Coordinates of C-alpha atoms in Angstrom, one line a residue:
M1324 CA 0.0 0.0 0.0
S1325 CA 1.2 3.4 -0.7
F1326 CA 1.2 6.5 1.5
L1327 CA 0.6 10.0 0.5
P1328 CA 3.3 12.7 1.2
G1329 CA 3.4 14.0 4.6
M1330 CA 1.1 11.3 6.1
D1331 CA 1.7 9.7 9.4
A1332 CA 2.5 6.2 8.3
F1333 CA 0.9 4.6 11.3
V1334 CA -2.9 4.6 12.0
H1335 CA -3.9 3.0 15.3
A1336 CA -6.2 0.1 14.9
K1337 CA -9.7 0.7 16.4
S1338 CA -10.4 -2.8 17.4
K1339 CA -8.5 -6.1 18.2
A1340 CA -10.0 -7.7 15.1
E1341 CA -8.4 -4.9 12.9
A1342 CA -5.1 -5.1 14.9
V1343 CA -4.7 -8.8 14.5
A1344 CA -5.6 -8.6 10.7
R1345 CA -2.9 -6.0 10.3
I1346 CA -0.4 -8.0 12.4
Y1347 CA -0.9 -11.1 10.1
A1348 CA -0.6 -8.9 7.0
L1349 CA 2.6 -7.2 8.2
A1350 CA 4.2 -10.5 9.1
G1351 CA 3.2 -12.3 5.9
A1352 CA 1.3 -14.9 7.9
R1353 CA -1.9 -16.8 7.4
P1354 CA -4.6 -14.7 9.2
E1355 CA -6.6 -16.3 11.8
P1356 CA -9.8 -14.9 13.5
L1357 CA -10.1 -14.0 17.1
G1358 CA -10.8 -16.7 19.5
P1359 CA -13.7 -17.0 22.1
G1360 CA -14.4 -13.9 23.8
S1361 CA -12.6 -11.9 21.1
K1362 CA -9.2 -13.0 22.4
E1363 CA -6.3 -12.8 20.1
K1364 CA -4.5 -15.9 19.4
K1365 CA -0.8 -16.5 20.3
S1366 CA -0.1 -17.1 16.5
A1367 CA -0.4 -13.5 15.8
L1368 CA 2.3 -12.7 18.4
L1369 CA 4.5 -15.4 17.1
A1370 CA 4.2 -14.3 13.6
L1371 CA 5.1 -10.6 14.7
S1372 CA 8.1 -11.8 16.7
E1373 CA 9.4 -13.7 13.5
A1374 CA 8.8 -10.7 11.2
A1375 CA 10.6 -8.4 13.6
G1376 CA 13.5 -11.0 13.9
V1377 CA 13.0 -11.4 17.5
A1378 CA 13.9 -14.9 18.9
V1379 CA 11.7 -16.1 21.6
P1380 CA 11.8 -19.4 23.7
E1381 CA 9.7 -22.3 22.3
R1382 CA 7.5 -22.4 25.5
I1383 CA 6.5 -18.9 26.5
S1384 CA 3.3 -17.5 27.8
K1385 CA 1.4 -14.8 25.9
T1386 CA 2.0 -12.1 28.6
E1387 CA 5.9 -13.1 28.6
L1388 CA 5.8 -12.9 24.8
V1389 CA 4.4 -9.4 24.8
R1390 CA 7.0 -8.3 27.4
A1391 CA 9.7 -9.8 25.4
L1392 CA 8.6 -7.9 22.2
A1393 CA 8.1 -4.8 24.0
A1394 CA 11.5 -4.9 25.4
E1395 CA 13.1 -5.8 22.1
M1396 CA 11.3 -3.0 20.3
S1397 CA 12.1 -0.5 23.0
V1398 CA 8.5 0.1 23.7
D1399 CA 7.9 1.5 27.2
W1400 CA 5.9 -1.1 29.2
S1401 CA 2.4 -0.4 30.4
D1402 CA 0.2 -2.5 32.7
R1403 CA -2.6 -1.6 30.2
F1404 CA -0.9 -3.9 27.5
V1405 CA -2.3 -7.0 29.2
S1406 CA -5.4 -8.1 31.0
V1407 CA -6.5 -11.2 33.1
G1408 CA -6.6 -14.6 31.4
E1409 CA -3.5 -14.2 29.2
T1410 CA -5.1 -11.6 27.2
V1411 CA -3.5 -8.8 25.2
T1412 CA -5.4 -5.6 25.1
L1413 CA -6.1 -3.2 22.1
D1414 CA -3.4 -0.9 23.5
G1415 CA -0.8 -3.6 23.7
L1416 CA -1.4 -4.8 20.2
N1417 CA -1.3 -1.3 18.8
A1418 CA 2.0 -0.5 20.7
L1419 CA 3.6 -3.7 19.2
L1420 CA 2.2 -3.1 15.8
R1421 CA 3.4 0.4 15.6
A1422 CA 7.0 -0.6 16.8
V1423 CA 7.3 -3.6 14.4
S1424 CA 5.9 -1.5 11.4
A1425 CA 8.6 1.2 12.1
R1426 CA 11.4 -1.5 12.3
L1427 CA 10.4 -3.2 9.2
S1428 CA 10.0 0.2 7.3
A1429 CA 13.4 1.3 8.5
H1430 CA 15.0 -2.0 7.2
S1431 CA 12.9 -2.4 4.2
L1432 CA 12.1 -5.9 5.2
R1433 CA 9.3 -8.0 3.8
P1434 CA 8.0 -11.6 3.8
G1435 CA 10.2 -13.9 1.7
V1436 CA 9.5 -14.6 -1.9
P1437 CA 10.7 -17.6 -4.1
E1438 CA 14.0 -17.0 -5.6
W1439 CA 12.8 -16.9 -9.3
L1440 CA 10.7 -13.8 -8.3
T1441 CA 13.5 -11.7 -6.8
R1442 CA 13.4 -9.3 -9.9
Y1443 CA 10.0 -8.1 -8.6
A1444 CA 11.6 -6.0 -5.9
D1445 CA 8.2 -4.1 -5.0
F1446 CA 6.2 -7.4 -4.9
T1447 CA 4.5 -8.3 -1.7
P1448 CA 3.6 -12.0 -1.8
A1449 CA 0.2 -13.2 -0.8
R1450 CA 0.2 -14.9 2.6
T1451 CA -2.4 -17.5 1.8
K1452 CA -4.2 -19.0 -1.3
L1453 CA -7.3 -17.0 -0.6
E1454 CA -5.4 -13.8 -0.7
A1455 CA -3.6 -14.8 -3.9
V1456 CA -6.7 -15.8 -5.8
N1457 CA -8.6 -12.7 -4.7
R1458 CA -5.6 -10.3 -5.7
I1459 CA -5.4 -12.1 -9.2
S1460 CA -9.2 -11.9 -9.5
A1461 CA -9.0 -8.1 -8.6
L1462 CA -6.8 -7.6 -11.7
T1463 CA -9.5 -9.0 -14.0
G1464 CA -12.7 -7.8 -12.3
S1465 CA -13.9 -11.3 -11.9
G1466 CA -15.5 -11.0 -8.5
P1467 CA -14.5 -12.7 -5.3
Q1468 CA -12.9 -16.2 -5.2
A1469 CA -13.6 -19.0 -2.9
L1470 CA -11.3 -22.0 -2.2
G1471 CA -12.6 -25.6 -3.0
P1472 CA -12.5 -28.7 -0.6
G1473 CA -9.1 -29.0 1.3
S1474 CA -8.5 -25.3 0.7
K1475 CA -7.6 -26.0 -3.0
E1476 CA -7.7 -23.2 -5.5
R1477 CA -10.3 -23.3 -8.0
K1478 CA -9.4 -23.4 -11.7
S1479 CA -11.6 -20.4 -12.4
V1480 CA -9.0 -18.0 -11.2
L1481 CA -6.6 -19.2 -14.0
S1482 CA -9.4 -19.4 -16.5
D1483 CA -10.6 -15.8 -15.7
L1484 CA -7.0 -14.5 -16.1
A1485 CA -6.6 -16.3 -19.4
R1486 CA -9.8 -15.1 -20.9
A1487 CA -9.3 -11.5 -19.8
W1488 CA -5.7 -11.1 -21.0
Y1489 CA -4.8 -14.1 -23.1
P1490 CA -7.9 -15.3 -25.0
E1491 CA -5.9 -17.3 -27.4
L1492 CA -5.0 -19.8 -24.6
D1493 CA -7.1 -22.9 -24.3
V1494 CA -8.9 -22.7 -21.0
G1495 CA -9.7 -26.4 -21.3
L1496 CA -6.1 -27.2 -20.5
S1497 CA -5.3 -29.0 -17.1
K1498 CA -4.8 -26.5 -14.1
H1499 CA -1.0 -27.3 -14.2
D1500 CA -0.6 -26.8 -17.9
L1501 CA -2.8 -23.6 -17.9
G1502 CA -0.6 -22.2 -15.1
A1503 CA 2.4 -22.9 -17.2
A1504 CA 0.9 -21.4 -20.2
L1505 CA 0.0 -18.2 -18.3
A1506 CA 3.5 -18.0 -16.7
D1507 CA 4.9 -18.3 -20.3
R1508 CA 2.6 -15.4 -21.5
L1509 CA 3.6 -13.3 -18.4
G1510 CA 7.3 -14.0 -18.9
V1511 CA 8.1 -15.7 -15.6
A1512 CA 9.6 -19.1 -14.7
W1513 CA 7.3 -21.9 -13.7
P1514 CA 9.5 -24.4 -11.8
S1515 CA 8.3 -27.7 -10.2
D1516 CA 7.7 -25.9 -6.9
C1517 CA 4.6 -24.0 -8.6
V1518 CA 2.6 -27.2 -8.7
S1519 CA 1.8 -30.2 -6.5
T1520 CA 0.0 -33.5 -6.6
G1521 CA -3.7 -33.7 -7.3
Y1522 CA -3.7 -31.0 -9.9
T1523 CA -3.0 -28.4 -7.2
V1524 CA -1.1 -25.2 -7.8
T1525 CA 1.1 -24.3 -4.8
L1526 CA 1.0 -20.8 -3.0
D1527 CA 4.4 -20.3 -4.7
G1528 CA 2.7 -21.0 -8.1
L1529 CA -0.1 -18.6 -7.3
N1530 CA 2.5 -16.0 -6.2
T1531 CA 4.5 -16.5 -9.4
L1532 CA 1.4 -15.6 -11.4
L1533 CA 0.3 -12.8 -9.2
A1534 CA 3.8 -11.1 -9.1
A1535 CA 4.1 -11.2 -12.9
A1536 CA 0.4 -10.1 -13.4
E1537 CA 0.7 -7.2 -11.0
A1538 CA 3.8 -6.1 -12.6
Q1539 CA 2.3 -6.2 -16.0
A1540 CA -0.9 -4.4 -14.8
K1541 CA 1.2 -1.5 -13.5
G1542 CA 2.7 -1.2 -17.0
L1543 CA -0.8 -0.8 -18.4
A1544 CA -0.9 2.9 -17.5
V1545 CA -3.1 3.6 -20.5
E1546 CA -6.1 1.9 -18.7
P1547 CA -6.3 3.6 -15.3
E1548 CA -10.1 3.4 -15.4
A1549 CA -10.0 -0.3 -15.8
A1550 CA -7.7 -0.7 -12.8
I1551 CA -10.0 1.4 -10.5
A1552 CA -13.2 -0.3 -11.6
R1553 CA -11.5 -3.8 -11.1
E1554 CA -10.2 -3.0 -7.7
A1555 CA -13.7 -1.5 -6.8
A1556 CA -15.4 -4.8 -8.0
A1557 CA -12.9 -6.9 -6.0
L1558 CA -13.5 -4.9 -2.8
V1559 CA -17.3 -5.1 -2.8
G1560 CA -17.2 -8.7 -3.8
A1561 CA -15.0 -9.6 -0.9
L1562 CA -17.2 -7.6 1.5
R1563 CA -20.3 -9.2 0.2
S1564 CA -19.0 -12.7 0.9
T1565 CA -18.0 -11.8 4.4
L1566 CA -20.7 -9.6 5.9
P1567 CA -23.8 -11.2 7.6
S1568 CA -27.0 -10.9 5.8
H1569 CA -28.9 -9.5 8.8
W1570 CA -27.5 -7.6 11.9
E1571 CA -29.2 -7.5 15.2
G1572 CA -28.2 -4.4 17.3
R1573 CA -27.6 -6.2 20.5
A1574 CA -25.4 -9.0 19.0
A1575 CA -23.4 -6.3 17.0
I1576 CA -22.8 -4.0 19.8
T1577 CA -21.8 -6.9 22.2
E1578 CA -19.4 -8.1 19.6
M1579 CA -17.8 -4.7 19.0
R1580 CA -17.5 -4.1 22.7
S1581 CA -16.0 -7.6 23.4
A1582 CA -13.3 -6.7 20.7
E1583 CA -12.5 -3.4 22.4
Y1584 CA -13.7 -1.5 19.3
A1585 CA -13.5 2.3 19.9
N1586 CA -16.7 3.2 18.7
W1587 CA -19.1 0.5 20.0
R1588 CA -21.1 3.2 22.0
Q1589 CA -22.0 5.2 18.9
S1590 CA -25.8 5.5 18.5
E1591 CA -25.4 4.9 14.6
W1592 CA -24.0 1.6 15.1
P1593 CA -24.6 0.0 11.6
G1594 CA -22.0 2.1 10.0
W1595 CA -19.5 1.3 12.7
Y1596 CA -20.3 -2.3 12.5
F1597 CA -19.7 -2.2 8.8
E1598 CA -16.2 -0.6 9.4
F1599 CA -15.7 -3.2 12.3
R1600 CA -16.4 -6.2 10.2
G1601 CA -15.4 -4.9 6.8
L1602 CA -11.8 -3.7 7.4
P1603 CA -10.3 -6.9 8.9
A1604 CA -11.9 -8.8 5.9
L1605 CA -10.4 -6.5 3.3
I1606 CA -7.1 -6.9 5.0
D1607 CA -7.4 -10.6 5.3
S1608 CA -8.2 -10.8 1.6
F1609 CA -5.9 -8.3 0.0
G1610 CA -3.5 -7.0 2.6
G1611 CA -3.4 -3.1 2.7
G1612 CA -4.9 -1.1 5.7
P1613 CA -6.1 2.2 6.9
Q1614 CA -4.5 5.4 5.6
R1615 CA -4.4 9.0 7.0
I1616 CA -5.1 11.9 4.7
G1617 CA -4.9 15.3 6.4
R1618 CA -7.1 15.1 9.5
T1619 CA -9.1 12.1 8.2
T1620 CA -8.4 8.4 8.4
F1621 CA -9.6 6.6 5.4
D1622 CA -10.6 3.2 6.4
Y1623 CA -8.9 1.1 3.8
A1624 CA -6.2 1.6 1.2
L1625 CA -4.9 -0.9 -1.5
T1626 CA -3.8 1.0 -4.5
M1627 CA -6.1 4.0 -3.7
P1628 CA -7.9 5.1 -0.4
W1629 CA -11.3 3.9 0.3
D1630 CA -13.8 4.8 3.0
L1631 CA -16.6 2.6 4.3
K1632 CA -20.0 4.2 4.6
C1633 CA -23.5 3.0 5.5
H1634 CA -26.8 4.4 4.3
S1635 CA -30.4 3.6 5.4
L1636 CA -32.8 3.3 2.6
G1637 CA -36.2 5.0 2.7
G1638 CA -34.8 8.2 4.2
S1639 CA -32.7 11.1 2.7
S1640 CA -30.5 10.5 -0.3
S1641 CA -27.9 12.7 1.2
V1642 CA -24.9 10.8 2.6
V1643 CA -22.3 12.4 4.9
L1644 CA -18.7 11.4 3.7
N1645 CA -15.5 13.1 5.1
D1646 CA -13.8 16.2 6.1
H1647 CA -13.7 18.4 2.9
A1648 CA -10.2 19.6 3.4
S1649 CA -8.9 16.1 3.6
V1650 CA -10.8 15.0 0.5
M1651 CA -9.2 17.8 -1.4
E1652 CA -5.9 17.0 -0.2
G1653 CA -6.3 13.4 -1.2
L1654 CA -7.6 14.3 -4.6
A1655 CA -4.6 16.4 -5.3
H1656 CA -2.6 13.1 -5.3
G1657 CA -5.0 10.6 -6.9
P1658 CA -8.5 9.1 -6.8
L1659 CA -10.5 8.4 -3.7
G1660 CA -13.3 5.9 -3.4
F1661 CA -16.3 5.3 -1.0
L1662 CA -17.7 1.7 -0.4
M1663 CA -21.3 2.3 0.3
L1664 CA -23.6 -0.3 2.1
A1665 CA -27.2 0.5 1.8
G1666 CA -29.9 -1.3 3.6
D1667 CA -33.1 -1.4 5.7
A1668 CA -33.1 -0.3 9.2
Q1669 CA -35.7 -1.5 11.7
L1670 CA -36.4 1.3 14.3
D1671 CA -36.8 1.0 18.0
P1672 CA -39.2 3.6 19.6
P1673 CA -37.7 6.1 22.3
A1674 CA -39.0 3.9 25.1
G1675 CA -38.3 0.5 23.3
E1676 CA -36.7 -2.5 24.7
F1677 CA -33.6 -2.0 22.6
T1678 CA -33.2 1.6 23.5
H1679 CA -33.4 0.9 27.2
W1680 CA -30.7 -2.0 26.9
V1681 CA -28.3 0.5 25.0
R1682 CA -28.8 3.0 27.7
A1683 CA -27.9 0.2 30.3
Q1684 CA -24.8 -0.7 28.3
T1685 CA -23.6 2.7 27.9
R1686 CA -24.6 3.9 31.4
S1687 CA -26.4 6.9 29.9
S1688 CA -27.7 9.4 32.3
D1689 CA -30.1 10.7 29.6
T1690 CA -33.8 9.8 30.6
G1691 CA -35.8 12.5 28.6
R1692 CA -34.3 12.2 25.1
I1693 CA -31.9 10.4 22.9
G1694 CA -29.5 12.0 20.5
G1695 CA -30.4 15.4 18.8
L1696 CA -30.0 18.9 20.2
S1697 CA -33.5 19.7 19.0
G1698 CA -35.0 18.0 21.9
R1699 CA -37.0 15.6 19.6
P1700 CA -36.5 12.0 20.4
R1701 CA -34.3 10.1 18.0
L1702 CA -35.2 6.6 17.1
R1703 CA -32.4 4.0 17.4
K1704 CA -32.0 1.2 14.8
R1705 CA -32.6 -2.1 16.7
S1706 CA -31.6 -4.1 13.5
F1707 CA -30.2 -3.5 10.0
T1708 CA -30.5 -5.6 6.8
P1709 CA -28.0 -5.0 4.1
R1710 CA -29.4 -4.7 0.5
S1711 CA -26.5 -3.7 -1.7
L1712 CA -22.8 -2.6 -1.7
E1713 CA -21.7 0.1 -4.2
A1714 CA -18.5 1.6 -5.0
Y1715 CA -18.3 5.4 -5.9
V1716 CA -15.2 7.2 -6.9
L1717 CA -13.9 10.7 -7.5
R1718 CA -10.8 10.5 -9.9
D1719 CA -9.1 14.0 -9.4
L1720 CA -9.8 17.6 -8.6
S1721 CA -11.3 18.0 -12.1
D1722 CA -13.7 15.1 -11.6
Y1723 CA -14.6 16.4 -8.2
E1724 CA -15.4 20.0 -9.6
G1725 CA -17.7 18.2 -12.3
A1726 CA -19.5 16.2 -9.7
I1727 CA -20.2 19.4 -7.6
L1728 CA -21.6 21.1 -10.5
A1729 CA -23.9 18.1 -11.4
G1730 CA -25.2 18.0 -7.8
K1731 CA -23.7 14.5 -7.1
F1732 CA -21.6 15.9 -4.3
L1733 CA -22.0 19.1 -2.1
V1734 CA -20.0 20.8 0.7
R1735 CA -21.9 21.6 3.9
G1736 CA -21.0 23.5 6.8
Q1737 CA -21.3 21.9 10.3
G1738 CA -22.7 23.2 13.6
R1739 CA -20.5 24.5 16.3
Q1740 CA -19.0 22.2 18.9
Q1741 CA -20.3 22.3 22.3
S1742 CA -17.2 24.5 23.3
G1743 CA -18.4 27.0 20.5
A1744 CA -15.4 26.1 18.3
P1745 CA -16.3 25.8 14.6
R1746 CA -16.4 22.3 12.9
P1747 CA -14.8 21.9 9.5
N1748 CA -17.0 21.5 6.3
K1749 CA -17.9 18.1 5.2
L1750 CA -18.3 16.5 1.9
Y1751 CA -21.8 14.9 1.2
M1752 CA -23.0 12.7 -1.5
N1753 CA -26.5 12.7 -3.2
R1754 CA -26.6 8.8 -3.6
Q1755 CA -29.7 9.1 -5.8
L1756 CA -27.9 11.4 -8.4
A1757 CA -24.6 9.6 -8.0
A1758 CA -26.0 6.1 -8.6
R1759 CA -27.4 7.2 -11.9
D1760 CA -23.9 8.1 -13.3
A1761 CA -21.9 5.0 -14.4
T1762 CA -18.6 7.1 -14.2
T1763 CA -19.3 7.8 -10.5
R1764 CA -20.8 4.4 -9.4
I1765 CA -18.4 2.0 -10.8
A1766 CA -19.4 -1.3 -9.0
R1767 CA -22.5 -2.9 -7.3
V1768 CA -23.4 -6.1 -5.8
D1769 CA -26.8 -7.1 -4.2
F1770 CA -27.2 -8.9 -0.9
V1771 CA -30.8 -10.2 -1.5
P1772 CA -31.3 -11.4 -5.1
P1773 CA -34.4 -9.7 -6.6
N1774 CA -37.1 -12.4 -7.8
G1775 CA -34.5 -15.3 -7.3
V1776 CA -32.1 -13.8 -9.9
P1777 CA -28.5 -14.8 -9.0
I1778 CA -26.2 -12.2 -7.4
T1779 CA -24.3 -10.4 -10.2
Y1780 CA -21.2 -8.2 -9.9
E1781 CA -21.4 -5.0 -11.9
S1782 CA -18.3 -3.2 -13.0
T1783 CA -17.2 -0.7 -15.8
A1784 CA -14.0 -2.6 -16.2
P1785 CA -13.5 -3.7 -20.0
A1786 CA -13.8 -7.4 -20.5

């Protein structure tokens, strides 16, 4: 992932789920989910120590491992780093993640690659087969990939690459032969380590095709629109395959709280839950991570920054996006994107059961009203059902100016803070207008197929 000039390279993880996803990505290790009770697994810390070059005893407790890493990284120890039951806190994970990130950046270290790929100096190898096939699929805009039985890659990832880039190849070839033919077209070696028994392509083999394909894609600068659209289609596809089809407020808030997510108390919980579940899923699938631009942290960046947004259908078509000044700063360097989750919200009345439960969880002293300064009661969302995921993009400052003139985007001032200090202007999007323009909304996937029609992935990327 690339960072914009003047940007603080490290952004604190907002939850343990995000922190461990970034740790596995940084270490080039196979990602694992949090254990019961949102407890991080020891494998994340071991992967981090290996990436940092820190030797640890074979038998060591998690608390001892955290202390050893902190000492080696010259991190000032705090009792906030660990908790009861051999649990590492979000503070502890962030402290180690930041320190190891700085060490790897200073020494230009990265996970190892097969010797025949050393000429691809900028290549970051996929850590798992799932990441490899998703990144290959992202280059062709073919939608998300899934592994078959026994975590075996499906032939479709090779067939899709052949059809998109080398239509003269016979996709009826065996998986081994098709991989070799693709490697030949891409100009990369295909040694025996690339394949295994049972018509299986190894992770080294997938990384071989991925390294050469990503290098070739970078050289196709005449098609930047295709690259943006393909990335958008890959991201919405990966999110669609990961996110639950229905969200209950109690379960979602409890899950976020257990994982020490910084925003679990927020009243508009569906948008924060989208970020909470979506960001680790994207990092596990493609690598990358959050990126700060100006005063704003964009949730995710792969080859360009994207922010995750949530919108309730049936209400206003106006969607608040980001700090306007930060958007302008980002567009001065390249495109910015927004991944928009739209869905149906089921509301709870001011005196409803869910509302009282939330008050109890947050120990709110508010007994007369919820939310707004106007004094009008605010109805809380007790559940949320996702309906679609869409990707919107602004390519540069010129594109932004055109979108403003067309009414697709607008800038609004914000009310003053409680201290009386002014708030910066924010950028808003008129979703109804933006969705009508295929140059602005570049990808979409539905959660609930209308009339039984299979889910399809839309993209403006050329075939």
